[in-house]
Short mmCIF file of C-alpha atoms in Angstrom, two decimals:
data_model
loop_
_atom_site.label_atom_id
_atom_site.label_comp_id
_atom_site.label_asym_id
_atom_site.label_seq_id
_atom_site.Cartn_x
_atom_site.Cartn_y
_atom_site.Cartn_z
CA MET A 1 -0.18 0.14 0.23
CA SER A 2 1.42 3.85 -0.79
CA GLU A 3 -0.04 6.68 -1.49
CA ASP A 4 -1.11 5.63 -4.33
CA ILE A 5 -4.76 5.15 -2.82
CA TYR A 6 -4.95 8.80 -2.44
CA LYS A 7 -5.56 9.05 -6.44
CA GLU A 8 -6.82 12.64 -7.91
CA ILE A 9 -10.57 11.75 -7.67
CA ILE A 10 -10.38 10.86 -4.07
CA LEU A 11 -8.74 14.04 -3.25
CA ASP A 12 -10.92 15.74 -5.46
CA HIS A 13 -14.37 14.32 -2.98
CA TYR A 14 -12.65 15.03 0.02
CA ARG A 15 -11.99 18.53 -0.01
CA ASN A 16 -15.54 19.35 -2.12
CA PRO A 17 -18.26 16.32 -0.97
CA ARG A 18 -20.61 16.34 -3.37
CA ASN A 19 -24.41 15.52 -1.49
CA LYS A 20 -23.30 16.02 1.78
CA GLY A 21 -26.23 16.77 4.40
CA LYS A 22 -29.19 15.32 5.43
CA LEU A 23 -32.81 14.77 3.78
CA THR A 24 -35.71 15.08 6.38
CA ASP A 25 -38.53 12.88 4.59
CA SER A 26 -36.08 10.02 3.11
CA GLU A 27 -37.90 6.84 1.75
CA ILE A 28 -34.67 4.96 2.73
CA SER A 29 -32.60 6.06 5.76
CA ALA A 30 -29.22 3.82 6.64
CA GLU A 31 -26.28 4.72 9.61
CA ASP A 32 -23.34 2.38 9.78
CA ASN A 33 -19.78 2.76 11.41
CA ASN A 34 -16.50 1.08 11.18
CA PRO A 35 -16.02 0.02 15.06
CA VAL A 36 -12.17 -0.69 14.03
CA CYS A 37 -11.35 3.57 12.72
CA GLY A 38 -14.68 5.38 13.96
CA ASP A 39 -15.85 6.55 10.15
CA ARG A 40 -19.55 7.10 10.27
CA ILE A 41 -21.60 7.08 7.23
CA THR A 42 -25.43 7.96 7.23
CA ILE A 43 -26.67 7.71 3.56
CA ASP A 44 -30.38 9.14 3.09
CA ILE A 45 -32.69 8.79 -0.10
CA LYS A 46 -35.20 9.83 -1.43
CA LEU A 47 -37.69 7.58 -4.11
CA GLU A 48 -39.91 9.46 -7.08
CA ASP A 49 -41.56 6.31 -8.98
CA ASN A 50 -38.73 3.85 -7.01
CA VAL A 51 -36.11 5.92 -8.46
CA VAL A 52 -33.27 7.77 -6.64
CA SER A 53 -34.36 11.54 -6.79
CA ASP A 54 -32.79 12.72 -3.97
CA VAL A 55 -29.53 11.77 -2.34
CA LYS A 56 -27.65 13.22 0.44
CA PHE A 57 -24.45 11.62 2.64
CA ASP A 58 -23.45 12.46 6.44
CA GLY A 59 -20.83 11.69 8.66
CA GLU A 60 -16.95 11.61 9.54
CA GLY A 61 -13.93 10.03 8.80
CA CYS A 62 -11.09 9.26 6.94
CA ALA A 63 -10.80 10.33 3.10
CA ILE A 64 -11.08 7.00 1.70
CA SER A 65 -14.37 6.36 3.40
CA GLN A 66 -15.68 10.13 3.25
CA SER A 67 -14.70 10.24 -0.76
CA SER A 68 -16.22 7.16 -1.45
CA ALA A 69 -18.95 8.20 -0.01
CA SER A 70 -19.39 11.27 -1.97
CA ILE A 71 -18.31 8.93 -5.34
CA LEU A 72 -21.27 6.68 -4.35
CA THR A 73 -23.91 9.33 -4.53
CA ASP A 74 -23.04 10.80 -7.25
CA MET A 75 -23.43 6.97 -8.95
CA ILE A 76 -26.55 6.30 -7.61
CA MET A 77 -28.90 9.39 -8.62
CA GLY A 78 -31.49 8.08 -10.53
CA LYS A 79 -30.95 4.24 -10.47
CA THR A 80 -33.58 2.26 -9.32
CA VAL A 81 -34.28 0.44 -6.26
CA ASP A 82 -33.79 -2.83 -7.98
CA GLU A 83 -30.46 -1.33 -8.96
CA LEU A 84 -29.52 -0.31 -5.71
CA SER A 85 -29.98 -3.90 -4.39
CA LYS A 86 -28.04 -4.79 -7.41
CA PHE A 87 -25.29 -2.43 -7.16
CA THR A 88 -21.27 -4.34 -6.72
CA LYS A 89 -18.67 -3.23 -4.96
CA ASP A 90 -16.90 -3.57 -8.34
CA GLU A 91 -18.30 -0.78 -9.64
CA LEU A 92 -17.86 1.66 -6.78
CA LEU A 93 -13.64 0.61 -6.89
CA GLU A 94 -13.51 0.98 -10.41
CA GLU A 95 -15.25 4.61 -9.92
CA LEU A 96 -12.96 5.04 -7.17
CA GLY A 97 -9.59 4.29 -9.48
CA THR A 98 -7.75 2.46 -6.26
CA PRO A 99 -7.35 -1.20 -7.24
CA SER A 100 -4.22 -1.44 -4.52
CA LEU A 101 -6.37 -1.14 -1.58
CA GLY A 102 -5.58 -2.93 1.00
CA PRO A 103 -7.28 -4.97 3.31
CA ALA A 104 -7.33 -2.67 6.07
CA ARG A 105 -8.69 0.00 4.19
CA ILE A 106 -10.82 -1.22 1.67
CA LYS A 107 -13.63 -1.52 4.68
CA CYS A 108 -13.41 2.26 4.80
CA ALA A 109 -13.99 2.48 0.69
CA LEU A 110 -16.89 -0.01 1.41
CA LEU A 111 -18.39 1.38 3.98
CA SER A 112 -20.77 3.95 2.06
CA LEU A 113 -22.12 1.09 0.16
CA LYS A 114 -22.83 -1.03 3.01
CA VAL A 115 -24.62 1.68 4.45
CA LEU A 116 -26.58 1.48 1.17
CA LYS A 117 -27.22 -2.09 1.14
CA ILE A 118 -28.78 -1.92 4.61
CA GLY A 119 -30.94 1.28 4.01
CA THR A 120 -32.32 -0.59 0.64
CA TYR A 121 -32.71 -4.17 1.90
CA GLN A 122 -34.59 -2.56 5.28
CA TYR A 123 -36.81 -0.45 2.35
CA LEU A 124 -37.84 -3.37 0.75
CA GLY A 125 -38.11 -5.13 3.69
CA THR A 126 -35.24 -8.12 2.80
CA GLU A 127 -33.23 -9.85 5.25
CA LEU A 128 -29.83 -8.35 5.05
CA PRO A 129 -26.78 -10.65 3.96
CA ASP A 130 -23.97 -11.04 6.15
CA ASP A 131 -21.40 -8.86 4.54
CA PRO A 132 -23.34 -6.33 2.19
CA GLU A 133 -21.21 -4.68 0.42
CA ASN A 134 -19.36 -8.05 -0.77
CA MET B 1 21.57 9.53 25.86
CA SER B 2 22.96 6.32 27.16
CA GLN B 3 24.69 6.03 23.84
CA SER B 4 27.00 3.27 25.05
CA ASN B 5 23.62 1.18 25.49
CA PHE B 6 21.54 1.86 22.49
CA HIS B 7 24.26 2.94 19.66
CA ASP B 8 23.88 0.87 16.87
CA ILE B 9 21.40 -1.28 18.67
CA LYS B 10 19.13 -1.90 15.65
CA LYS B 11 21.81 -4.29 14.87
CA ASP B 12 20.64 -6.84 17.14
CA PHE B 13 17.21 -6.93 15.63
CA PRO B 14 17.17 -8.36 12.19
CA ILE B 15 13.95 -7.21 10.95
CA PHE B 16 16.14 -3.64 10.81
CA SER B 17 17.70 -5.49 8.07
CA ARG B 18 14.83 -5.63 5.80
CA LYS B 19 13.69 -3.18 3.53
CA ILE B 20 10.41 -1.93 2.28
CA ASN B 21 9.54 -0.18 -1.01
CA GLY B 22 13.49 0.17 -0.71
CA LYS B 23 13.10 1.95 2.86
CA ASP B 24 14.21 1.10 6.02
CA LEU B 25 11.65 0.53 8.62
CA VAL B 26 10.35 3.34 10.92
CA TYR B 27 8.75 1.11 13.36
CA LEU B 28 6.95 3.02 15.43
CA ASP B 29 4.09 0.76 17.01
CA SER B 30 6.08 -0.99 19.92
CA ALA B 31 3.27 -0.47 22.15
CA ALA B 32 1.16 -2.94 20.12
CA THR B 33 3.51 -5.20 19.52
CA THR B 34 7.97 -5.13 19.50
CA GLN B 35 10.36 -6.22 17.50
CA LYS B 36 12.27 -9.55 18.66
CA PRO B 37 16.34 -9.47 19.22
CA ASN B 38 18.40 -11.66 17.82
CA GLU B 39 19.12 -13.60 21.09
CA VAL B 40 15.21 -14.53 21.12
CA ILE B 41 14.93 -15.55 17.80
CA ASP B 42 18.18 -17.98 18.07
CA GLU B 43 16.39 -19.55 21.43
CA ILE B 44 14.07 -20.68 19.97
CA THR B 45 15.27 -22.49 17.07
CA SER B 46 17.40 -23.52 18.89
CA TYR B 47 15.11 -24.90 21.94
CA TYR B 48 13.22 -26.64 18.64
CA LYS B 49 16.67 -27.99 17.06
CA ASN B 50 17.98 -29.18 20.19
CA CYS B 51 15.98 -30.32 23.13
CA ASN B 52 12.31 -30.17 21.76
CA SER B 53 10.38 -32.37 23.99
CA ASN B 54 7.34 -32.56 26.97
CA ILE B 55 8.35 -31.11 30.38
CA HIS B 56 7.74 -31.73 34.03
CA ARG B 57 7.10 -35.73 32.26
CA GLY B 58 9.75 -37.54 30.56
CA ILE B 59 12.26 -39.57 32.40
CA TYR B 60 14.68 -39.03 29.79
CA SER B 61 17.56 -36.42 29.14
CA ILE B 62 16.07 -33.58 26.50
CA SER B 63 12.88 -33.83 28.62
CA ILE B 64 14.87 -32.70 31.38
CA GLU B 65 16.54 -30.43 29.84
CA ALA B 66 13.41 -28.56 28.86
CA THR B 67 11.69 -28.61 31.94
CA GLU B 68 14.63 -27.18 33.39
CA LEU B 69 15.06 -24.25 30.51
CA TYR B 70 11.31 -23.23 31.50
CA GLU B 71 11.40 -23.66 35.05
CA ASN B 72 14.63 -21.49 34.37
CA ALA B 73 12.77 -19.03 32.91
CA ARG B 74 10.37 -19.15 35.73
CA ASN B 75 12.81 -17.82 37.84
CA THR B 76 14.52 -15.49 35.88
CA ILE B 77 11.00 -13.29 35.27
CA ALA B 78 10.03 -13.64 38.54
CA LYS B 79 13.17 -12.46 39.62
CA PHE B 80 12.45 -9.38 36.74
CA ILE B 81 9.60 -8.15 38.70
CA ASN B 82 10.94 -9.23 41.76
CA ALA B 83 8.17 -11.99 42.85
CA ASN B 84 8.60 -13.00 46.54
CA SER B 85 9.25 -16.71 44.49
CA PRO B 86 8.39 -18.11 40.83
CA ARG B 87 5.81 -20.23 42.32
CA GLU B 88 4.11 -16.96 42.31
CA LEU B 89 4.20 -17.02 38.67
CA ILE B 90 2.28 -18.40 36.10
CA PHE B 91 2.51 -18.94 32.09
CA THR B 92 -0.86 -17.57 30.22
CA ARG B 93 -1.01 -16.76 26.76
CA ASN B 94 -0.63 -13.43 27.33
CA ALA B 95 -2.32 -10.65 29.76
CA THR B 96 -5.49 -10.82 28.53
CA GLU B 97 -6.01 -14.61 29.26
CA ALA B 98 -4.33 -14.18 32.49
CA ILE B 99 -6.66 -11.27 33.78
CA ASN B 100 -9.93 -13.96 31.92
CA LEU B 101 -8.46 -16.29 34.19
CA VAL B 102 -9.01 -13.94 37.15
CA ALA B 103 -12.17 -13.16 36.40
CA ASN B 104 -13.53 -16.59 35.64
CA SER B 105 -11.72 -18.22 39.00
CA TRP B 106 -10.81 -15.83 41.81
CA VAL B 107 -13.91 -13.02 41.18
CA SER B 108 -16.37 -15.72 40.53
CA ALA B 109 -15.80 -17.47 43.84
CA ASN B 110 -15.29 -14.50 46.18
CA LEU B 111 -18.10 -11.65 44.87
CA LYS B 112 -21.34 -12.00 44.99
CA LYS B 113 -24.26 -9.95 43.40
CA GLY B 114 -24.44 -6.17 45.12
CA ASP B 115 -20.84 -6.85 44.96
CA SER B 116 -19.24 -4.19 42.74
CA ILE B 117 -15.82 -3.73 40.74
CA ILE B 118 -13.59 -0.81 40.59
CA LEU B 119 -12.04 -0.05 36.91
CA THR B 120 -10.68 3.21 35.48
CA GLU B 121 -11.77 5.04 32.42
CA MET B 122 -8.41 4.53 30.74
CA GLU B 123 -8.70 0.83 30.57
CA HIS B 124 -7.61 -1.24 27.33
CA HIS B 125 -10.65 -3.41 26.55
CA SER B 126 -8.66 -6.46 27.57
CA ASN B 127 -9.47 -5.01 31.42
CA LEU B 128 -13.03 -4.10 30.71
CA VAL B 129 -14.43 -6.61 29.03
CA PRO B 130 -14.12 -9.68 31.12
CA TRP B 131 -15.27 -7.53 33.93
CA GLN B 132 -18.15 -6.33 32.21
CA ILE B 133 -19.19 -10.51 31.43
CA ILE B 134 -19.08 -11.39 34.80
CA ALA B 135 -20.65 -8.52 36.14
CA GLN B 136 -23.53 -9.68 33.73
CA LYS B 137 -23.17 -13.11 35.63
CA LEU B 138 -23.04 -12.46 38.58
CA LYS B 139 -25.07 -9.16 38.97
CA LEU B 140 -22.25 -6.98 40.18
CA LYS B 141 -21.69 -3.37 39.77
CA LEU B 142 -19.01 -1.49 37.57
CA ASN B 143 -18.05 1.36 38.92
CA PHE B 144 -15.18 3.81 37.52
CA ILE B 145 -12.04 5.75 38.18
CA LYS B 146 -12.50 8.79 35.91
CA ILE B 147 -10.07 10.44 34.25
CA GLN B 148 -8.99 14.19 33.79
CA PRO B 149 -8.36 15.70 30.24
CA ASP B 150 -4.46 15.40 30.29
CA GLY B 151 -4.98 11.96 30.95
CA GLU B 152 -4.15 11.65 34.95
CA LEU B 153 -6.99 10.05 36.94
CA ILE B 154 -8.92 11.83 39.42
CA LEU B 155 -8.40 10.11 42.75
CA ASP B 156 -10.05 13.03 45.07
CA ASN B 157 -13.50 10.50 45.92
CA LEU B 158 -11.30 7.06 45.87
CA GLU B 159 -12.73 6.41 48.93
CA ASP B 160 -16.49 7.03 47.94
CA LEU B 161 -16.18 4.49 45.03
CA PHE B 162 -14.62 2.28 47.87
CA LYS B 163 -17.39 2.63 50.44
CA ASP B 164 -19.65 1.53 48.15
CA SER B 165 -19.53 -2.30 48.27
CA ALA B 166 -16.54 -2.45 46.08
CA LYS B 167 -14.97 -6.14 46.89
CA PHE B 168 -12.28 -5.75 43.45
CA LEU B 169 -10.39 -3.07 41.77
CA SER B 170 -8.34 -3.84 38.56
CA LEU B 171 -6.77 -1.30 36.84
CA THR B 172 -3.68 -0.53 34.41
CA HIS B 173 -0.18 0.45 35.10
CA VAL B 174 0.24 2.72 32.67
CA SER B 175 -2.02 3.79 29.86
CA ASN B 176 -1.66 2.27 26.52
CA VAL B 177 -2.97 5.49 24.70
CA LEU B 178 -1.19 8.32 26.49
CA GLY B 179 1.90 6.74 28.70
CA THR B 180 0.52 8.21 32.14
CA ILE B 181 2.11 6.27 34.89
CA ASN B 182 -0.80 5.76 37.20
CA PRO B 183 0.33 6.23 41.00
CA ILE B 184 -1.02 2.08 42.10
CA LYS B 185 1.11 1.29 45.50
CA ASP B 186 -0.97 4.45 46.99
CA ILE B 187 -4.60 3.58 44.77
CA ILE B 188 -3.69 0.00 45.76
CA SER B 189 -2.83 0.68 49.75
CA LYS B 190 -5.80 2.94 49.92
CA ALA B 191 -8.29 -0.23 48.05
CA HIS B 192 -6.40 -2.97 50.99
CA ASP B 193 -7.73 -0.56 53.67
CA TYR B 194 -10.99 -1.33 52.29
CA ASP B 195 -10.42 -4.92 52.06
CA ILE B 196 -10.58 -4.89 48.60
CA THR B 197 -8.36 -6.81 46.35
CA THR B 198 -6.76 -5.90 43.54
CA LEU B 199 -5.05 -6.79 40.03
CA VAL B 200 -2.37 -4.46 38.01
CA ASP B 201 -2.34 -4.55 34.04
CA ALA B 202 1.35 -4.23 33.56
CA ALA B 203 1.13 -4.92 30.00
CA GLN B 204 2.55 -1.28 29.18
CA SER B 205 4.60 -0.61 32.12
CA VAL B 206 7.04 -4.01 32.70
CA PRO B 207 8.20 -3.66 29.54
CA HIS B 208 9.19 -0.03 30.06
CA MET B 209 10.36 0.77 33.47
CA SER B 210 11.32 -1.08 36.86
CA VAL B 211 8.55 -2.92 38.42
CA ASP B 212 8.54 -4.70 42.18
CA VAL B 213 5.65 -6.67 42.58
CA GLN B 214 6.37 -6.70 46.26
CA ASN B 215 6.96 -3.14 46.59
CA ILE B 216 3.52 -2.47 44.93
CA ASP B 217 1.69 -4.94 46.81
CA SER B 218 -0.99 -6.26 44.08
CA ASP B 219 -3.05 -9.27 44.49
CA PHE B 220 -2.66 -9.80 40.56
CA PHE B 221 -0.03 -8.48 38.18
CA VAL B 222 -0.65 -9.30 34.70
CA PHE B 223 1.21 -8.92 31.54
CA SER B 224 1.92 -9.99 28.10
CA GLY B 225 5.58 -11.00 26.44
CA HIS B 226 5.44 -10.08 22.93
CA LYS B 227 4.80 -6.20 23.73
CA MET B 228 8.86 -7.04 26.09
CA LEU B 229 11.32 -8.42 22.90
CA GLY B 230 9.52 -11.89 23.86
CA PRO B 231 7.74 -14.09 21.62
CA SER B 232 3.79 -13.63 20.60
CA GLY B 233 1.48 -16.23 22.76
CA ILE B 234 3.03 -16.04 26.19
CA GLY B 235 1.97 -14.09 29.28
CA VAL B 236 2.41 -13.34 32.75
CA LEU B 237 0.27 -13.72 36.10
CA HIS B 238 1.73 -12.92 38.96
CA ALA B 239 -0.45 -13.22 42.27
CA LYS B 240 0.76 -13.71 46.36
CA LYS B 241 0.51 -17.80 46.76
CA ASN B 242 -1.60 -17.66 49.74
CA ILE B 243 -4.11 -16.35 47.13
CA LEU B 244 -3.10 -19.00 44.40
CA GLU B 245 -3.40 -21.57 46.68
CA ASN B 246 -7.07 -20.82 48.12
CA MET B 247 -8.04 -20.68 44.36
CA GLU B 248 -9.78 -23.00 41.80
CA PRO B 249 -8.31 -23.71 38.64
CA PHE B 250 -9.35 -21.98 35.22
CA LEU B 251 -8.92 -24.90 32.96
CA TYR B 252 -8.67 -28.29 33.67
CA GLY B 253 -6.13 -31.60 32.28
CA GLY B 254 -3.37 -32.81 32.42
CA ASP B 255 -0.50 -31.41 33.91
CA MET B 256 -2.51 -29.46 36.71
CA ILE B 257 -3.08 -32.18 38.49
CA SER B 258 -1.53 -34.12 41.39
CA ASN B 259 -4.01 -37.60 41.36
CA VAL B 260 -6.96 -38.62 39.27
CA SER B 261 -9.31 -41.20 39.66
CA LEU B 262 -11.75 -42.02 36.99
CA ASN B 263 -14.69 -39.54 39.17
CA GLU B 264 -12.18 -37.09 41.01
CA SER B 265 -9.30 -35.26 40.69
CA GLN B 266 -6.75 -33.80 43.29
CA TRP B 267 -4.70 -30.69 41.84
CA ASN B 268 -0.75 -30.13 41.81
CA ASP B 269 0.70 -27.29 43.19
CA VAL B 270 0.66 -23.93 42.41
CA PRO B 271 1.48 -22.54 39.80
CA TRP B 272 1.25 -26.21 37.45
CA LYS B 273 -2.20 -26.13 38.91
CA PHE B 274 -2.90 -23.08 36.68
CA GLU B 275 -1.08 -24.57 34.11
CA ALA B 276 -3.58 -27.30 32.08
CA GLY B 277 -2.59 -28.93 29.23
CA THR B 278 1.03 -28.45 27.12
CA PRO B 279 2.18 -24.64 27.78
CA ASN B 280 3.89 -22.50 25.43
CA ILE B 281 7.43 -24.09 26.25
CA VAL B 282 9.32 -22.17 23.98
CA GLY B 283 7.26 -18.95 24.57
CA ALA B 284 8.47 -19.34 27.76
CA ILE B 285 12.12 -19.80 26.97
CA GLY B 286 12.28 -17.58 24.57
CA LEU B 287 10.68 -14.39 27.25
CA GLY B 288 13.17 -15.63 29.52
CA LYS B 289 15.46 -15.01 27.36
CA ALA B 290 14.02 -11.04 26.28
CA VAL B 291 14.32 -10.41 30.07
CA ASP B 292 18.35 -11.37 29.80
CA TYR B 293 18.25 -9.04 27.11
CA LEU B 294 16.43 -6.33 29.02
CA ASN B 295 18.00 -6.53 32.26
CA ASN B 296 21.60 -6.15 30.08
CA LEU B 297 20.76 -2.81 29.01
CA GLY B 298 18.91 -2.10 32.59
CA MET B 299 15.86 -0.72 32.78
CA SER B 300 16.52 2.66 34.53
CA ASN B 301 18.58 2.72 31.32
CA ILE B 302 15.78 2.33 29.04
CA HIS B 303 13.34 4.49 30.63
CA LYS B 304 15.54 6.97 30.52
CA HIS B 305 15.99 6.45 26.71
CA GLU B 306 12.50 6.90 25.77
CA GLN B 307 11.60 9.58 27.56
CA GLU B 308 14.74 11.56 25.97
CA LEU B 309 13.21 10.35 22.73
CA TYR B 310 9.99 11.65 23.75
CA SER B 311 11.65 15.02 24.79
CA TYR B 312 13.35 14.86 20.85
CA ALA B 313 10.09 13.98 19.67
CA ILE B 314 8.02 17.11 21.29
CA GLU B 315 10.81 19.86 20.24
CA ARG B 316 10.97 18.30 16.30
CA PHE B 317 6.94 18.35 16.36
CA SER B 318 6.68 21.93 17.99
CA ASP B 319 7.30 23.00 14.25
CA LEU B 320 4.27 21.65 12.89
CA LYS B 321 1.43 23.43 12.44
CA GLU B 322 -1.92 21.86 13.63
CA PHE B 323 -0.41 19.07 16.33
CA LYS B 324 -2.08 18.09 19.31
CA ILE B 325 -0.64 15.32 21.68
CA PHE B 326 -3.02 14.12 23.64
CA GLY B 327 -1.91 13.64 27.41
CA PHE B 328 0.29 16.74 26.36
CA GLU B 329 0.29 18.51 30.01
CA ASN B 330 1.03 15.05 31.93
CA LYS B 331 4.07 15.22 33.05
CA ASN B 332 3.88 11.73 35.17
CA SER B 333 4.68 9.54 31.87
CA THR B 334 6.53 6.63 30.56
CA GLY B 335 7.69 8.69 27.41
CA GLY B 336 7.24 5.41 25.48
CA VAL B 337 4.44 7.07 23.29
CA ILE B 338 3.02 9.80 22.05
CA SER B 339 -1.20 10.14 20.78
CA PHE B 340 -1.43 13.32 18.84
CA SER B 341 -4.17 14.25 16.24
CA TYR B 342 -2.66 16.23 13.02
CA SER B 343 -5.00 19.15 11.94
CA ASP B 344 -8.14 17.13 10.52
CA PHE B 345 -6.71 14.50 8.71
CA HIS B 346 -7.86 11.55 9.83
CA PRO B 347 -5.53 8.98 11.72
CA HIS B 348 -5.78 6.27 8.67
CA ASP B 349 -4.96 8.84 6.16
CA ILE B 350 -2.05 10.15 8.24
CA ALA B 351 -1.09 5.91 8.75
CA SER B 352 -1.40 5.20 5.17
CA ILE B 353 0.76 8.32 3.52
CA LEU B 354 2.86 7.46 6.64
CA ASP B 355 3.75 3.76 5.44
CA SER B 356 4.42 4.34 1.66
CA GLU B 357 7.35 5.94 3.61
CA SER B 358 8.00 2.27 5.30
CA ILE B 359 6.80 3.93 9.44
CA ALA B 360 4.72 2.01 10.98
CA VAL B 361 2.12 4.00 13.37
CA ARG B 362 -0.85 2.48 14.84
CA ALA B 363 -4.32 4.38 14.15
CA GLY B 364 -7.33 3.76 15.28
CA HIS B 365 -9.14 3.86 19.11
CA HIS B 366 -6.19 1.84 20.45
CA CYS B 367 -8.54 -0.50 21.88
CA ALA B 368 -9.66 1.89 23.85
CA GLN B 369 -13.08 3.48 22.71
CA PRO B 370 -14.64 5.04 26.09
CA LEU B 371 -11.00 6.50 26.42
CA MET B 372 -11.31 7.70 23.16
CA GLU B 373 -14.47 8.95 23.96
CA LYS B 374 -13.52 11.00 26.84
CA LEU B 375 -10.85 12.86 24.55
CA GLY B 376 -13.23 13.87 22.19
CA VAL B 377 -12.21 12.11 19.05
CA PRO B 378 -12.99 8.99 17.27
CA ALA B 379 -9.32 7.81 16.74
CA THR B 380 -6.03 9.08 17.28
CA THR B 381 -2.80 8.28 15.48
CA ARG B 382 0.05 7.00 18.43
CA ALA B 383 3.51 6.48 17.48
CA SER B 384 5.19 4.45 20.28
CA PHE B 385 8.84 3.92 21.18
CA TYR B 386 10.99 1.15 21.94
CA VAL B 387 14.94 0.45 23.08
CA TYR B 388 15.87 -0.05 19.20
CA ASN B 389 14.32 3.51 18.05
CA ASP B 390 16.35 6.93 18.18
CA GLU B 391 16.36 10.12 16.83
CA SER B 392 16.46 9.48 13.62
CA ASP B 393 13.62 7.45 13.52
CA ILE B 394 11.98 10.51 14.70
CA ASP B 395 13.33 12.93 12.23
CA LYS B 396 11.70 10.49 9.12
CA LEU B 397 8.84 10.80 11.31
CA PHE B 398 8.67 15.11 10.88
CA ASP B 399 9.54 14.44 7.52
CA GLY B 400 6.13 11.66 7.13
CA LEU B 401 4.07 14.16 9.04
CA GLN B 402 4.71 17.01 6.16
CA LYS B 403 4.33 14.60 3.31
CA VAL B 404 0.94 13.97 4.82
CA ARG B 405 0.08 17.31 4.70
CA SER B 406 1.06 17.87 1.21
CA VAL B 407 -0.46 15.09 0.52
CA LEU B 408 -3.99 16.14 1.77
CA THR B 409 -4.19 19.87 1.25
#
């Protein structure tokens, strides 16, 4: 692992996070944290006709977890609930452009996806798998 | 600096001859675990090559040799902490297992519903979670000695805590996050006035300063071998002999018995009645060697060396903008640990970027989440020193921290 993980896109979203904040009347809303490092992410999603019409994330943590959340919110705008439930970690990691994330930091990168899955499964009323982000 | 003892010391530790990303390893995570000198590594190899066998049972030469090496290690370590007798020293897997042993044996048998256990807010999870479980099982109360922001314990109302049906006190000698040295001798002496039995978690003190269990007068005293140049998987429980003799074993099986029939058994003498099954023989022998190595350096020299490094680091880091050391105002510190925040950079980002320079620091809550809450941060970055660190390590950390700023801003 090296500073190579701090790609321009990550640093850009870290310095200027997109879709940061809260939504009050959201249909999907979830929070989770990474107990190892204290990263915390909430995601609120507003749906119109089963399609993401607005999304905000909030939280605190390292550059990787926060920029990943920011990037993820950009990526899911306009997607259907079904697409959210099928969203893969590879799609997110590809966008992050960091294939070399080691086992210690991958959890930071995937925390936002985990929160998205928790919220989506809750909304759908289906049981959450053991590692929903994988 | 005690140059004679510590000059060229990195040569004793083979890991420092390795390059990582083409750079020398700057190891600043000794509070988590320490590197091992050749003496310890060679002793382990030699045991397996020359006298590997099971102890306490064999009639043949190599088993007798192995038993002697194992029991000699017990003597060496007992002397190192000035135990009254080597029979007061039980080998465990680590400090955590020693605490669990006391919780499940002595505390389980001697505390009852409504009694309270006193802990502090600066405990490592290893000296918190076992007590939470025992407290739930036996319906005990947990009460906490609070800390002030500089990392010292608040001891004004100690007697109020002790009066409140307290029967057991378990506290850390040195904080793994802040390096604070607690005045355990005074606290234990007051606890004994109230007939409270005491345990000291010495995982962060025994490696860094000279300790004397008879002077401290603790009833139980625990530490881990891997934090003091020894191998992992070996730790120590020291307890007063009369306590051990009246205490039930924690694990049952071979080696801990004196006589077994189909329906009942009698226990071996202490300490062996607490060492069921084949123990970590080579671990104990390796830890004995590590203690020899520390004795050669001298514990007071080690303490002084770490304090000199700490002072040098403080001076060096005073140039860094927005750099804050937790527990900085606390004068009563080992000097082995610097926990810090650096601007609003997250500790994991700091540690990742330092890693690219082959600098190993710890980022996170350091297994002390309640303490992090008290400090008002989710995590800190921690650099911790040991015998093999020198000023060049601190210079490299300083350069690394400047790189962190340039990458993240």
